[in-house]
Every structure is written in structure tokens, then in C-alpha cells.
């Protein structure tokens, strides 16, 4: 099927994910945040690398394993230097990697994810903000953020959730999800804004 326009978006977290875990200092389950600091420990010919998380209440720390009993030569030199210098970019990469948290068996606090939605072409005209029949919107959620689909689509289309629900029910908008590729596809099959002023 051919579309009038194919418009791509990306969802990007604004900060590292926070985690929920029992804190020995607080004596209950609390939120831990990424300190953007690594701990590197040499043990004979092997090294361990951790990313340090910290309780937002009492400052107790929890180390999440990056490498365990690893030979230093198996790590790229630039990456190794990043751990030693507490590289913010490297800490953010680990702090937004769902597989990293799964490997460490920790629970991500998905309820407080801060994110931005960027359009692929940043050079936008005012008229580009209005969508038309025949447009296909592709929203890439490569970080696998657990955000409600209707929230994302409503935000992009500048619609309330109730308006979106009505337009979906009438077939003017068709929303599908590709879970394996972490994508949301939005097909515009009619006039979105006929009954209101933008």
C-alpha cells in the first residue's frame, strides 16, 4: 500500500531508568537512581565492573554488574577507560538498557519514565504538524519503554485520548503495534480535525 507520507518518530528516555528494590538502610522497598559512576575492581588477572545505583532517600548504594570475572583485554580500551573515568554517556547507555536490568534481575520503575518524542526530520513547517488522510506514522520505541500506546499516539497527533478512541472506533485512525520490533504504526484513513480548530 502506498501512503501520502511516511513520517518516523523515535521515543528516547531523558534520563536513566530508576529501579525498585529493598533498601537495607530504609528497611523497605524504595527507588534507586543511577549515580553515573562505575566501580572497577581488580582481582588477580580478572576484573569486575559495576554501575552504582543509590537509594534516593538514604543514599545506600547497590552495584549492578556490568562485567564479572572478566579479562581486561576482552574489553575495548576506550570502553575500559570510560568505566575508570565515569563516562556519563556510557552510564546512560547501561542505565537505559532493559537487558542490562534483566541480567541483574532488578525491577525497573516504569511508572516514572521521562521521555521525549522526536520527529526524524527536525526541520518542520507549521503545516507539517497537521496530519492528513493517507499518512503513515511509524513510532520507534527502541528502548522498549513501557508507555501506553494511546498516550504516545495522542501526544503526536495532538488529540485527547477520548478523541483518539472515537477516531479509532470510526476507523479514521488504525493503530497497530509490532512488539518484536518495538514499533507503533498509525495509519490515517480520514480527516482528523474536521470538527475542531487546531
PDB file of C-alpha atoms in Angstrom:
ATOM      1  CA  UNK A   1       0.000   0.000   0.000  1.00  0.00           C
ATOM      2  CA  UNK A   2       1.299   3.472  -0.870  1.00  0.00           C
ATOM      3  CA  UNK A   3       0.971   6.326   1.601  1.00  0.00           C
ATOM      4  CA  UNK A   4       0.811  10.084   1.149  1.00  0.00           C
ATOM      5  CA  UNK A   5       3.651  10.478   3.640  1.00  0.00           C
ATOM      6  CA  UNK A   6       5.617   8.153   5.869  1.00  0.00           C
ATOM      7  CA  UNK A   7       6.631  10.051   8.998  1.00  0.00           C
ATOM      8  CA  UNK A   8       9.004   8.499  11.544  1.00  0.00           C
ATOM      9  CA  UNK A   9       9.403   9.253  15.235  1.00  0.00           C
ATOM     10  CA  UNK A  10      11.704   7.978  17.969  1.00  0.00           C
ATOM     11  CA  UNK A  11      10.956   7.740  21.674  1.00  0.00           C
ATOM     12  CA  UNK A  12      14.042   8.459  23.770  1.00  0.00           C
ATOM     13  CA  UNK A  13      14.373   8.433  27.561  1.00  0.00           C
ATOM     14  CA  UNK A  14      15.514  11.742  29.039  1.00  0.00           C
ATOM     15  CA  UNK A  15      17.365  10.064  31.896  1.00  0.00           C
ATOM     16  CA  UNK A  16      18.478   6.648  33.108  1.00  0.00           C
ATOM     17  CA  UNK A  17      15.815   4.276  34.369  1.00  0.00           C
ATOM     18  CA  UNK A  18      15.229   4.154  38.097  1.00  0.00           C
ATOM     19  CA  UNK A  19      14.870   0.801  39.829  1.00  0.00           C
ATOM     20  CA  UNK A  20      12.761  -0.503  42.711  1.00  0.00           C
ATOM     21  CA  UNK A  21      14.373  -2.714  45.328  1.00  0.00           C
ATOM     22  CA  UNK A  22      14.556  -3.378  49.038  1.00  0.00           C
ATOM     23  CA  UNK A  23      16.875  -0.921  50.763  1.00  0.00           C
ATOM     24  CA  UNK A  24      18.744  -2.129  53.846  1.00  0.00           C
ATOM     25  CA  UNK A  25      19.027   1.468  55.069  1.00  0.00           C
ATOM     26  CA  UNK A  26      15.321   2.303  54.770  1.00  0.00           C
ATOM     27  CA  UNK A  27      14.079  -1.179  55.638  1.00  0.00           C
ATOM     28  CA  UNK A  28      11.580  -1.155  52.784  1.00  0.00           C
ATOM     29  CA  UNK A  29      11.288  -1.095  49.003  1.00  0.00           C
ATOM     30  CA  UNK A  30      12.470   2.234  47.616  1.00  0.00           C
ATOM     31  CA  UNK A  31      13.608   3.891  44.411  1.00  0.00           C
ATOM     32  CA  UNK A  32      17.278   3.790  43.400  1.00  0.00           C
ATOM     33  CA  UNK A  33      18.749   6.092  40.766  1.00  0.00           C
ATOM     34  CA  UNK A  34      21.795   5.881  38.527  1.00  0.00           C
ATOM     35  CA  UNK A  35      24.781   7.745  40.045  1.00  0.00           C
ATOM     36  CA  UNK A  36      26.589   7.715  36.668  1.00  0.00           C
ATOM     37  CA  UNK A  37      29.535   6.174  38.493  1.00  0.00           C
ATOM     38  CA  UNK A  38      31.247   2.853  37.872  1.00  0.00           C
ATOM     39  CA  UNK A  39      33.256   0.744  40.254  1.00  0.00           C
ATOM     40  CA  UNK A  40      36.134  -1.247  38.796  1.00  0.00           C
ATOM     41  CA  UNK A  41      37.768  -3.904  40.959  1.00  0.00           C
ATOM     42  CA  UNK A  42      40.852  -5.950  40.002  1.00  0.00           C
ATOM     43  CA  UNK A  43      41.052  -9.476  41.351  1.00  0.00           C
ATOM     44  CA  UNK A  44      44.254 -11.119  40.132  1.00  0.00           C
ATOM     45  CA  UNK A  45      44.101 -11.314  36.331  1.00  0.00           C
ATOM     46  CA  UNK A  46      40.338 -10.686  36.271  1.00  0.00           C
ATOM     47  CA  UNK A  47      38.273  -7.554  36.807  1.00  0.00           C
ATOM     48  CA  UNK A  48      34.753  -6.762  37.909  1.00  0.00           C
ATOM     49  CA  UNK A  49      32.838  -3.686  36.748  1.00  0.00           C
ATOM     50  CA  UNK A  50      29.652  -2.383  38.362  1.00  0.00           C
ATOM     51  CA  UNK A  51      27.318   0.533  37.721  1.00  0.00           C
ATOM     52  CA  UNK A  52      26.430   2.126  41.043  1.00  0.00           C
ATOM     53  CA  UNK A  53      22.793   2.857  41.879  1.00  0.00           C
ATOM     54  CA  UNK A  54      21.781   4.776  45.000  1.00  0.00           C
ATOM     55  CA  UNK A  55      18.660   4.971  47.179  1.00  0.00           C
ATOM     56  CA  UNK A  56      17.043   8.384  46.673  1.00  0.00           C
ATOM     57  CA  UNK A  57      16.121   8.514  50.385  1.00  0.00           C
ATOM     58  CA  UNK A  58      19.059   7.291  52.442  1.00  0.00           C
ATOM     59  CA  UNK A  59      21.872   7.134  49.833  1.00  0.00           C
ATOM     60  CA  UNK A  60      22.574   3.421  50.356  1.00  0.00           C
ATOM     61  CA  UNK A  61      24.143   2.016  47.190  1.00  0.00           C
ATOM     62  CA  UNK A  62      23.537  -1.042  45.067  1.00  0.00           C
ATOM     63  CA  UNK A  63      26.036  -2.263  42.474  1.00  0.00           C
ATOM     64  CA  UNK A  64      24.660  -3.635  39.199  1.00  0.00           C
ATOM     65  CA  UNK A  65      27.035  -5.993  37.409  1.00  0.00           C
ATOM     66  CA  UNK A  66      28.454  -4.848  34.080  1.00  0.00           C
ATOM     67  CA  UNK A  67      31.295  -7.410  33.922  1.00  0.00           C
ATOM     68  CA  UNK A  68      32.113 -10.196  36.321  1.00  0.00           C
ATOM     69  CA  UNK A  69      35.485 -12.006  36.492  1.00  0.00           C
ATOM     70  CA  UNK A  70      36.412 -10.684  33.082  1.00  0.00           C
ATOM     71  CA  UNK A  71      39.854 -10.483  31.467  1.00  0.00           C
ATOM     72  CA  UNK A  72      40.778  -6.804  30.929  1.00  0.00           C
ATOM     73  CA  UNK A  73      41.956  -7.475  27.367  1.00  0.00           C
ATOM     74  CA  UNK A  74      38.467  -8.671  26.403  1.00  0.00           C
ATOM     75  CA  UNK A  75      37.099  -5.136  26.963  1.00  0.00           C
ATOM     76  CA  UNK A  76      37.718  -2.418  24.388  1.00  0.00           C
ATOM     77  CA  UNK A  77      40.307   0.075  25.672  1.00  0.00           C
ATOM     78  CA  UNK A  78      38.017   3.069  25.096  1.00  0.00           C
ATOM     79  CA  UNK A  79      35.200   1.374  26.973  1.00  0.00           C
ATOM     80  CA  UNK A  80      37.501   0.393  29.858  1.00  0.00           C
ATOM     81  CA  UNK A  81      38.719   3.985  30.139  1.00  0.00           C
ATOM     82  CA  UNK A  82      35.074   5.065  30.190  1.00  0.00           C
ATOM     83  CA  UNK A  83      34.458   2.940  33.293  1.00  0.00           C
ATOM     84  CA  UNK A  84      37.529   4.392  35.010  1.00  0.00           C
ATOM     85  CA  UNK A  85      36.540   7.985  34.182  1.00  0.00           C
ATOM     86  CA  UNK A  86      32.821   7.516  34.977  1.00  0.00           C
ATOM     87  CA  UNK A  87      31.762   8.402  31.429  1.00  0.00           C
ATOM     88  CA  UNK A  88      28.208   9.825  31.539  1.00  0.00           C
ATOM     89  CA  UNK A  89      27.396   8.573  28.047  1.00  0.00           C
ATOM     90  CA  UNK A  90      28.394   5.016  28.972  1.00  0.00           C
ATOM     91  CA  UNK A  91      26.431   5.183  32.232  1.00  0.00           C
ATOM     92  CA  UNK A  92      23.363   6.378  30.289  1.00  0.00           C
ATOM     93  CA  UNK A  93      23.703   3.516  27.781  1.00  0.00           C
ATOM     94  CA  UNK A  94      23.657   0.953  30.587  1.00  0.00           C
ATOM     95  CA  UNK A  95      21.051   2.923  32.532  1.00  0.00           C
ATOM     96  CA  UNK A  96      18.589   2.678  29.623  1.00  0.00           C
ATOM     97  CA  UNK A  97      19.295  -0.919  28.580  1.00  0.00           C
ATOM     98  CA  UNK A  98      16.392  -3.190  29.563  1.00  0.00           C
ATOM     99  CA  UNK A  99      18.528  -6.318  29.035  1.00  0.00           C
ATOM    100  CA  UNK A 100      21.112  -4.983  31.483  1.00  0.00           C
ATOM    101  CA  UNK A 101      18.433  -4.730  34.188  1.00  0.00           C
ATOM    102  CA  UNK A 102      17.024  -8.140  33.299  1.00  0.00           C
ATOM    103  CA  UNK A 103      20.516  -9.653  33.620  1.00  0.00           C
ATOM    104  CA  UNK A 104      20.820  -8.075  37.069  1.00  0.00           C
ATOM    105  CA  UNK A 105      17.304  -9.238  38.000  1.00  0.00           C
ATOM    106  CA  UNK A 106      16.151  -5.827  39.148  1.00  0.00           C
ATOM    107  CA  UNK A 107      12.779  -4.157  38.697  1.00  0.00           C
ATOM    108  CA  UNK A 108      12.642  -1.003  36.585  1.00  0.00           C
ATOM    109  CA  UNK A 109      10.345   1.750  37.858  1.00  0.00           C
ATOM    110  CA  UNK A 110       8.343   2.146  34.643  1.00  0.00           C
ATOM    111  CA  UNK A 111       5.831   4.476  36.320  1.00  0.00           C
ATOM    112  CA  UNK A 112       8.235   7.428  36.315  1.00  0.00           C
ATOM    113  CA  UNK A 113       9.872   7.259  32.893  1.00  0.00           C
ATOM    114  CA  UNK A 114      10.630  10.685  31.440  1.00  0.00           C
ATOM    115  CA  UNK A 115      10.917  10.666  27.668  1.00  0.00           C
ATOM    116  CA  UNK A 116      10.836  12.805  24.547  1.00  0.00           C
ATOM    117  CA  UNK A 117       9.358  12.042  21.127  1.00  0.00           C
ATOM    118  CA  UNK A 118      11.447  13.308  18.213  1.00  0.00           C
ATOM    119  CA  UNK A 119      10.387  13.501  14.603  1.00  0.00           C
ATOM    120  CA  UNK A 120      13.002  12.176  12.176  1.00  0.00           C
ATOM    121  CA  UNK A 121      13.107  15.412  10.183  1.00  0.00           C
ATOM    122  CA  UNK A 122      13.700  18.222  12.650  1.00  0.00           C
ATOM    123  CA  UNK A 123      13.168  20.958  10.025  1.00  0.00           C
ATOM    124  CA  UNK A 124       9.398  21.295  10.390  1.00  0.00           C
ATOM    125  CA  UNK A 125       7.000  23.791   8.914  1.00  0.00           C
ATOM    126  CA  UNK A 126       3.893  24.721  10.901  1.00  0.00           C
ATOM    127  CA  UNK A 127       1.752  22.829   8.367  1.00  0.00           C
ATOM    128  CA  UNK A 128       3.821  19.673   8.936  1.00  0.00           C
ATOM    129  CA  UNK A 129       2.257  19.380  12.394  1.00  0.00           C
ATOM    130  CA  UNK A 130      -1.124  18.609  10.795  1.00  0.00           C
ATOM    131  CA  UNK A 131      -1.762  15.071   9.601  1.00  0.00           C
ATOM    132  CA  UNK A 132      -3.772  14.090   6.571  1.00  0.00           C
ATOM    133  CA  UNK A 133      -5.597  11.122   5.114  1.00  0.00           C
ATOM    134  CA  UNK A 134      -3.037   8.715   3.682  1.00  0.00           C
ATOM    135  CA  UNK A 135      -0.270   9.485   6.195  1.00  0.00           C
ATOM    136  CA  UNK A 136       1.558   6.629   7.907  1.00  0.00           C
ATOM    137  CA  UNK A 137       3.259   7.343  11.223  1.00  0.00           C
ATOM    138  CA  UNK A 138       5.979   4.971  12.439  1.00  0.00           C
ATOM    139  CA  UNK A 139       6.979   5.391  16.083  1.00  0.00           C
ATOM    140  CA  UNK A 140      10.213   3.631  17.069  1.00  0.00           C
ATOM    141  CA  UNK A 141      10.451   2.620  20.725  1.00  0.00           C
ATOM    142  CA  UNK A 142      13.913   1.045  20.526  1.00  0.00           C
ATOM    143  CA  UNK A 143      14.473   1.452  24.288  1.00  0.00           C
ATOM    144  CA  UNK A 144      11.348  -0.690  24.864  1.00  0.00           C
ATOM    145  CA  UNK A 145       9.862   1.874  27.239  1.00  0.00           C
ATOM    146  CA  UNK A 146       6.639   0.693  28.832  1.00  0.00           C
ATOM    147  CA  UNK A 147       4.417   3.608  27.863  1.00  0.00           C
ATOM    148  CA  UNK A 148       0.742   3.382  26.978  1.00  0.00           C
ATOM    149  CA  UNK A 149       0.290   3.327  23.212  1.00  0.00           C
ATOM    150  CA  UNK A 150      -2.714   5.670  23.332  1.00  0.00           C
ATOM    151  CA  UNK A 151      -0.672   8.191  25.353  1.00  0.00           C
ATOM    152  CA  UNK A 152       2.092   8.255  22.731  1.00  0.00           C
ATOM    153  CA  UNK A 153      -0.269   8.454  19.749  1.00  0.00           C
ATOM    154  CA  UNK A 154      -2.423  11.156  21.387  1.00  0.00           C
ATOM    155  CA  UNK A 155       0.672  13.222  22.107  1.00  0.00           C
ATOM    156  CA  UNK A 156       1.914  13.015  18.498  1.00  0.00           C
ATOM    157  CA  UNK A 157      -1.474  13.713  16.900  1.00  0.00           C
ATOM    158  CA  UNK A 158      -2.366  16.491  19.359  1.00  0.00           C
ATOM    159  CA  UNK A 159      -5.572  14.697  20.328  1.00  0.00           C
ATOM    160  CA  UNK A 160      -7.124  13.827  23.666  1.00  0.00           C
ATOM    161  CA  UNK A 161      -7.323  10.128  24.472  1.00  0.00           C
ATOM    162  CA  UNK A 162     -11.109  10.239  24.167  1.00  0.00           C
ATOM    163  CA  UNK A 163     -10.799  11.838  20.708  1.00  0.00           C
ATOM    164  CA  UNK A 164      -8.295   9.163  19.699  1.00  0.00           C
ATOM    165  CA  UNK A 165     -10.586   6.401  20.943  1.00  0.00           C
ATOM    166  CA  UNK A 166     -13.512   7.839  18.955  1.00  0.00           C
ATOM    167  CA  UNK A 167     -11.425   8.140  15.762  1.00  0.00           C
ATOM    168  CA  UNK A 168     -10.143   4.567  16.161  1.00  0.00           C
ATOM    169  CA  UNK A 169     -13.673   3.279  16.668  1.00  0.00           C
ATOM    170  CA  UNK A 170     -14.830   5.038  13.489  1.00  0.00           C
ATOM    171  CA  UNK A 171     -11.871   3.630  11.508  1.00  0.00           C
ATOM    172  CA  UNK A 172     -10.331   7.033  10.744  1.00  0.00           C
ATOM    173  CA  UNK A 173      -7.200   6.009  12.659  1.00  0.00           C
ATOM    174  CA  UNK A 174      -5.780   2.483  12.705  1.00  0.00           C
ATOM    175  CA  UNK A 175      -3.112   1.814  15.357  1.00  0.00           C
ATOM    176  CA  UNK A 176      -1.068  -1.394  15.372  1.00  0.00           C
ATOM    177  CA  UNK A 177       1.918  -2.492  17.437  1.00  0.00           C
ATOM    178  CA  UNK A 178       4.894  -4.547  16.319  1.00  0.00           C
ATOM    179  CA  UNK A 179       6.080  -5.848  19.676  1.00  0.00           C
ATOM    180  CA  UNK A 180       9.220  -7.607  18.491  1.00  0.00           C
ATOM    181  CA  UNK A 181      10.491  -4.508  16.688  1.00  0.00           C
ATOM    182  CA  UNK A 182       9.151  -2.131  19.367  1.00  0.00           C
ATOM    183  CA  UNK A 183       7.195  -0.047  16.871  1.00  0.00           C
ATOM    184  CA  UNK A 184       3.812   1.632  16.753  1.00  0.00           C
ATOM    185  CA  UNK A 185       2.207   2.077  13.325  1.00  0.00           C
ATOM    186  CA  UNK A 186      -0.504   4.715  12.892  1.00  0.00           C
ATOM    187  CA  UNK A 187      -2.492   4.859   9.647  1.00  0.00           C
ATOM    188  CA  UNK A 188      -4.574   7.965   8.969  1.00  0.00           C
ATOM    189  CA  UNK A 189      -7.564   6.884   6.884  1.00  0.00           C
ATOM    190  CA  UNK A 190      -9.703  10.038   7.074  1.00  0.00           C
ATOM    191  CA  UNK A 191      -9.919  13.646   8.273  1.00  0.00           C
ATOM    192  CA  UNK A 192      -8.760  14.014  11.878  1.00  0.00           C
ATOM    193  CA  UNK A 193      -9.566  17.597  12.672  1.00  0.00           C
ATOM    194  CA  UNK A 194     -12.793  18.243  10.782  1.00  0.00           C
ATOM    195  CA  UNK A 195     -14.839  19.053  13.863  1.00  0.00           C
ATOM    196  CA  UNK A 196     -12.457  21.347  15.722  1.00  0.00           C
ATOM    197  CA  UNK A 197      -9.966  24.162  15.279  1.00  0.00           C
ATOM    198  CA  UNK A 198      -6.286  23.362  15.836  1.00  0.00           C
TER     199      UNK A 198
END
